Short mmCIF file of C-alpha atoms in Angstrom, two decimals:
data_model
loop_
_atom_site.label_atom_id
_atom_site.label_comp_id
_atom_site.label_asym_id
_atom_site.label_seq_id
_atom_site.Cartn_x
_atom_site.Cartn_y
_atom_site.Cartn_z
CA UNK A 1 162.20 135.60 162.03
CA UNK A 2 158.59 135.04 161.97
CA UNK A 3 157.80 138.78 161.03
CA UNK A 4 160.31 138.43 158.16
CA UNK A 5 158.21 135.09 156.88
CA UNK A 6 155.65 136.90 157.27
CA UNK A 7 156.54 140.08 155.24
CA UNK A 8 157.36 137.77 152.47
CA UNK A 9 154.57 135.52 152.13
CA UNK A 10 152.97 139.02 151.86
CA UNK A 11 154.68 140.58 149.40
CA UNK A 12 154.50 136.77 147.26
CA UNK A 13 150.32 137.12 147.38
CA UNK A 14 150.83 140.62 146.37
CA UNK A 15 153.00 140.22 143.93
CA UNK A 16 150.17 137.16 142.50
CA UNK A 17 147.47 139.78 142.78
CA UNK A 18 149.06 141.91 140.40
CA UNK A 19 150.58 139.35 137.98
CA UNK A 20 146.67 138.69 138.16
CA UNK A 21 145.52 141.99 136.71
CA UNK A 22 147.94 142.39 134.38
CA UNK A 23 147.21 139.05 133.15
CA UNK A 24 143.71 139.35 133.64
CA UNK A 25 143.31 136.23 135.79
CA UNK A 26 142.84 135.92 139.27
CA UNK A 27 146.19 135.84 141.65
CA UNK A 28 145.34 131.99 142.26
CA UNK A 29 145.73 131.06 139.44
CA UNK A 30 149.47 131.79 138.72
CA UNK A 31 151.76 129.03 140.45
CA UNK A 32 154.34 130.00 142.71
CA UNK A 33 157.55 128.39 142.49
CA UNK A 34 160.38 127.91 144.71
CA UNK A 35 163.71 125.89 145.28
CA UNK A 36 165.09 124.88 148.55
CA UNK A 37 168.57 125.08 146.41
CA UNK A 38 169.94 127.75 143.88
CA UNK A 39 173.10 127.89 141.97
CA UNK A 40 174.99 130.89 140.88
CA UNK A 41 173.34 133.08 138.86
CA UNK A 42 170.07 131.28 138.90
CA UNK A 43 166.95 132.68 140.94
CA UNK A 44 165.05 130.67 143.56
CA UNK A 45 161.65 131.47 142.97
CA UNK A 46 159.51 132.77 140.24
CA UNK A 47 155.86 132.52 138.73
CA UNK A 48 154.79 130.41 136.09
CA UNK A 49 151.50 130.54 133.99
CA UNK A 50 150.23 128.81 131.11
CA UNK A 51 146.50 128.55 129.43
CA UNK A 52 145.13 127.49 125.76
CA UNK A 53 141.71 128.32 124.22
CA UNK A 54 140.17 129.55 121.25
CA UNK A 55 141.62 133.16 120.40
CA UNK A 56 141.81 135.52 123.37
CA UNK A 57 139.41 132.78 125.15
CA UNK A 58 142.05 131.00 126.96
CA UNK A 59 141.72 128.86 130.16
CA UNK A 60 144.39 128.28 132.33
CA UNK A 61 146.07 125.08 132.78
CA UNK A 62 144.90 122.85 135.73
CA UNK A 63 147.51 119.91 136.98
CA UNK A 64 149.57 121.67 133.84
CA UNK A 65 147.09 120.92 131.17
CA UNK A 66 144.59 122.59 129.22
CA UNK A 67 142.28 121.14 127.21
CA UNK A 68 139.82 122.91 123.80
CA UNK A 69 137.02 120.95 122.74
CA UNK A 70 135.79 120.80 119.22
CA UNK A 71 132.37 119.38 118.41
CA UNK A 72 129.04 120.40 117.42
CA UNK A 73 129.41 123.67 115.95
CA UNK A 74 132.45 122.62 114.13
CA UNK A 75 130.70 119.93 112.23
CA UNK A 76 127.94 121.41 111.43
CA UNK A 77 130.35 123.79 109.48
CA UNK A 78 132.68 120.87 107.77
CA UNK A 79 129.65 118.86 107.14
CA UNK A 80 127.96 122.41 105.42
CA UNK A 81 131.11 123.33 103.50
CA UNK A 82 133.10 121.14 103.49
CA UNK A 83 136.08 122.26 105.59
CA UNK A 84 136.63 123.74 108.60
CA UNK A 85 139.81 125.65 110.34
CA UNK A 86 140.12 126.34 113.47
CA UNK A 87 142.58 129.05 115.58
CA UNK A 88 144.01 128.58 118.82
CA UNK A 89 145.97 130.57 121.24
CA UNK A 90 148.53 129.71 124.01
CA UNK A 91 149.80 131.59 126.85
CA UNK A 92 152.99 130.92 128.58
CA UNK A 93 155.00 132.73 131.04
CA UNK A 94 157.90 131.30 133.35
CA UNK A 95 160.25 133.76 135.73
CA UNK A 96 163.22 133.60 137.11
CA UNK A 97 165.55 130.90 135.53
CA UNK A 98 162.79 127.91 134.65
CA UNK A 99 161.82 127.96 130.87
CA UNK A 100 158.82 126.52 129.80
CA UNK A 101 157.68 124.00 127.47
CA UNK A 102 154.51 122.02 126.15
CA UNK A 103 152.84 119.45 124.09
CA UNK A 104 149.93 119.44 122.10
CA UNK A 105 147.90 115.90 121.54
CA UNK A 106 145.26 115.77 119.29
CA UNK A 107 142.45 113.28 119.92
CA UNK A 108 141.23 110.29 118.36
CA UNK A 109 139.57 111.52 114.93
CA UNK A 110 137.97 108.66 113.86
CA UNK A 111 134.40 107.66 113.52
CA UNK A 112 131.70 110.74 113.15
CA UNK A 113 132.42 113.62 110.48
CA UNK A 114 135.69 114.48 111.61
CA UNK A 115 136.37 110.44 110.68
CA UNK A 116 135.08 111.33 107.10
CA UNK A 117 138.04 113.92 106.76
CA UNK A 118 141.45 114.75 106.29
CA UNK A 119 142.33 116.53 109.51
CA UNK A 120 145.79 118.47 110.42
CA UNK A 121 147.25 120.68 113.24
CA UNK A 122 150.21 122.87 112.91
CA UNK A 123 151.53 126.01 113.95
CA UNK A 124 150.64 129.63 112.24
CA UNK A 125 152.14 133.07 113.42
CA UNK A 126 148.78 134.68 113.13
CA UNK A 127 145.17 133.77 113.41
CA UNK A 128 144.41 135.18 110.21
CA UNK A 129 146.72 132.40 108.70
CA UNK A 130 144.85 129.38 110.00
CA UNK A 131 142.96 128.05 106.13
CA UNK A 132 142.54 125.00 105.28
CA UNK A 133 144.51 126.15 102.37
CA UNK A 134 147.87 126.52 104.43
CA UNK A 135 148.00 123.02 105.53
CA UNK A 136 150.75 121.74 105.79
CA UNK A 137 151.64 118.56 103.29
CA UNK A 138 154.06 116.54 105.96
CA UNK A 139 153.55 115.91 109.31
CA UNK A 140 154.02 118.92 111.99
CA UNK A 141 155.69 118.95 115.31
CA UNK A 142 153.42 119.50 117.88
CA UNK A 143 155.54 120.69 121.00
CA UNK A 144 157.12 124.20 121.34
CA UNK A 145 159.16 125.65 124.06
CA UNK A 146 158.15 129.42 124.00
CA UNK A 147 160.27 129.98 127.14
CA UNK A 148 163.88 129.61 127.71
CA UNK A 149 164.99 129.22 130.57
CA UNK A 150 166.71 132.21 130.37
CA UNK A 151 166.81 135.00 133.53
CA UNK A 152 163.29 136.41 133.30
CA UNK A 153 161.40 138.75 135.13
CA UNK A 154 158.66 139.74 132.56
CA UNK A 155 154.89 139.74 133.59
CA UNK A 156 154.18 139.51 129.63
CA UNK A 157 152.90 136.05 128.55
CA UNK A 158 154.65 134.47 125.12
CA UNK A 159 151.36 134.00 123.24
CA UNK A 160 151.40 131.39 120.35
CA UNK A 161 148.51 129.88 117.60
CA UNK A 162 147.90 126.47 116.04
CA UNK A 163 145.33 125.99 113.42
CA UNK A 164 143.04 122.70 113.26
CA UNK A 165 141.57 122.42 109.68
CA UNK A 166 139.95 119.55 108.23
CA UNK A 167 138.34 118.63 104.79
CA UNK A 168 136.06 116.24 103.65
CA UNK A 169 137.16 113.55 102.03
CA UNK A 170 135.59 113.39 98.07
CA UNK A 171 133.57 116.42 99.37
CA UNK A 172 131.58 114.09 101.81
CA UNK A 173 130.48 111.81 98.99
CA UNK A 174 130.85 108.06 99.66
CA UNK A 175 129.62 106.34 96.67
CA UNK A 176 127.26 107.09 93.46
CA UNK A 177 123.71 105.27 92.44
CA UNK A 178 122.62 104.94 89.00
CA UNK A 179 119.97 103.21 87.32
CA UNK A 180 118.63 102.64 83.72
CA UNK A 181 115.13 101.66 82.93
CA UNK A 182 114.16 99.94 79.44
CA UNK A 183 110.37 99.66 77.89
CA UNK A 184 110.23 97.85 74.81
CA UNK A 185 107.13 97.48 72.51
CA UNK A 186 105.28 97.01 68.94
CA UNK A 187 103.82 100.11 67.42
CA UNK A 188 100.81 99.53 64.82
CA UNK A 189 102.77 98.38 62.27
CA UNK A 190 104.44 95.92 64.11
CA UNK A 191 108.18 97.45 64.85
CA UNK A 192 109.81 96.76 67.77
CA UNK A 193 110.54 100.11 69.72
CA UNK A 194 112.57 100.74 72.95
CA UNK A 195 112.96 103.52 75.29
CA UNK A 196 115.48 104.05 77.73
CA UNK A 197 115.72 106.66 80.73
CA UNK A 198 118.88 106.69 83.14
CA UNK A 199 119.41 108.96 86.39
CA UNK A 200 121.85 108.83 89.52
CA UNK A 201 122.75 110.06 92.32
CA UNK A 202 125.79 111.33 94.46
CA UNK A 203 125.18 108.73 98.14
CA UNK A 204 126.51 111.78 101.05
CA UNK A 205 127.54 111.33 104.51
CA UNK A 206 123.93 110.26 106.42
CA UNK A 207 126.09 111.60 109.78
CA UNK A 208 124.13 114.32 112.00
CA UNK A 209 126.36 116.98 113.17
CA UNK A 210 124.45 117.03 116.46
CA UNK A 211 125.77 113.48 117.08
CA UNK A 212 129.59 114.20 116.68
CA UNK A 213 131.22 113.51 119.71
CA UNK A 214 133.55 116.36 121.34
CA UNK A 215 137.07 115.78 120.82
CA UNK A 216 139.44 117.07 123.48
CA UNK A 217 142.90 118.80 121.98
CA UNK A 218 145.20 118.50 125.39
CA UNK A 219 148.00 120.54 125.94
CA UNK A 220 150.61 119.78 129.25
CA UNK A 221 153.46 121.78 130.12
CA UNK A 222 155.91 121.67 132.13
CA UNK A 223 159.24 123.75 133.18
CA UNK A 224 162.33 123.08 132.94
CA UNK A 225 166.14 124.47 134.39
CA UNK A 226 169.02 125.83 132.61
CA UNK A 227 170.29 122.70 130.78
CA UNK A 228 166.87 121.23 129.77
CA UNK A 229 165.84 119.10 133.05
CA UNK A 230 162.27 119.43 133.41
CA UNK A 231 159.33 119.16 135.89
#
């Protein structure tokens, strides 16, 4: 018995190791699964992997989430042009007869640049579609089940993109100052004469990019068995 445990466990961390490569993570980093119970037709044990990013930068999920930070460099480019748009990538993968399914929560916006603008997340089937121009006009829903739970034995990971765009509001302007200036006088002759001179001003943002806080997008996951009960 203890030579049969031990051929398994064997062929499990060799079956991670190459999971790994193909995946290009390490073998530790895929979770193994297994149930003390199985019903007909459903497997007992399987692999399950999930990560998010930027585009092909993703990390993989620890505790089953994943986090992307946007900060810095990403309002320096709003505050510059006045809207920014963002790609990222998930990667899921779930064996045997677990689907897999996750949540995306965007953080708190306000205060900073990002505070001055109108920001959105939604889904795109390509990074090439993630503009500020395709956002969306109503709100989006921001969970997706790429995995059924579906018999699976595929080492290929479902990969999916959301955009984050954002645009400033009145192109960053907040207000407008304008003053007028009158000189009044006597020529020679004794007529009254006036001059006048106006000018104004657009009043911008005074927010340095370099003090925008990061702002963590989170994404948890979780699996689930044939008939949508999760864990």
């Amino acid at each position: 018995m203890k030579s049969n445990i031990s051929l398994k466990n064997t062929l499990i961390l060799s079956l991670a190791a190459v999971l790994g490569i193909l995946l290009g993570i390490g073998g530790g980093t895929l979770a193994l699964w297994s149930d003390n119970t199985s019903g007909t037709g459903e497997i007992s044990s399987g692999y399950e992997y999930f990560a998010a990013g930027r585009v092909d930068d993703t990390q993989a999920a620890k505790d089953k989430k994943a986090s992307v930070s946007l900060g810095t460099a990403e309002a320096e480019t709003l505050l510059k042009d006045g809207e920014v748009a963002v790609a990222l990538q998930t990667d899921s993968l779930s064996q045997g007869n677990k689907g897999l399914r996750y949540e995306l929560t965007p953080p708190d916006w306000s205060g900073g640049i990002f505070g001055a603008s109108d920001v959105s997340v939604f889904r795109v089937r390509a990074p090439s579609e993630c503009t500020v121009a395709n956002t969306p006009t109503t709100a989006q829903d921001l969970r997706s089940t790429p995995v059924s739970a579906e018999y699976s034995e595929t080492t290929d990971p479902t990969i999916e993109y959301w955009c984050v765009s954002a645009k400033l509001k009145d192109n960053g302007e907040v207000g407008q100052y304008e003053n007028t200036a009158t000189v009044t006088a006597e020529d020679p002759a004794g007529t009254k004469v006036e001059a006048k001179d106006s000018w104004n001003a657009k009043i911008r943002l005074g927010l340095d990019p370099k003090q925008e806080p990061n702002r963590d997008i989170v994404f948890e996951y979780e699996t689930f068995r044939p008939g949508g009960a999760g864990r």
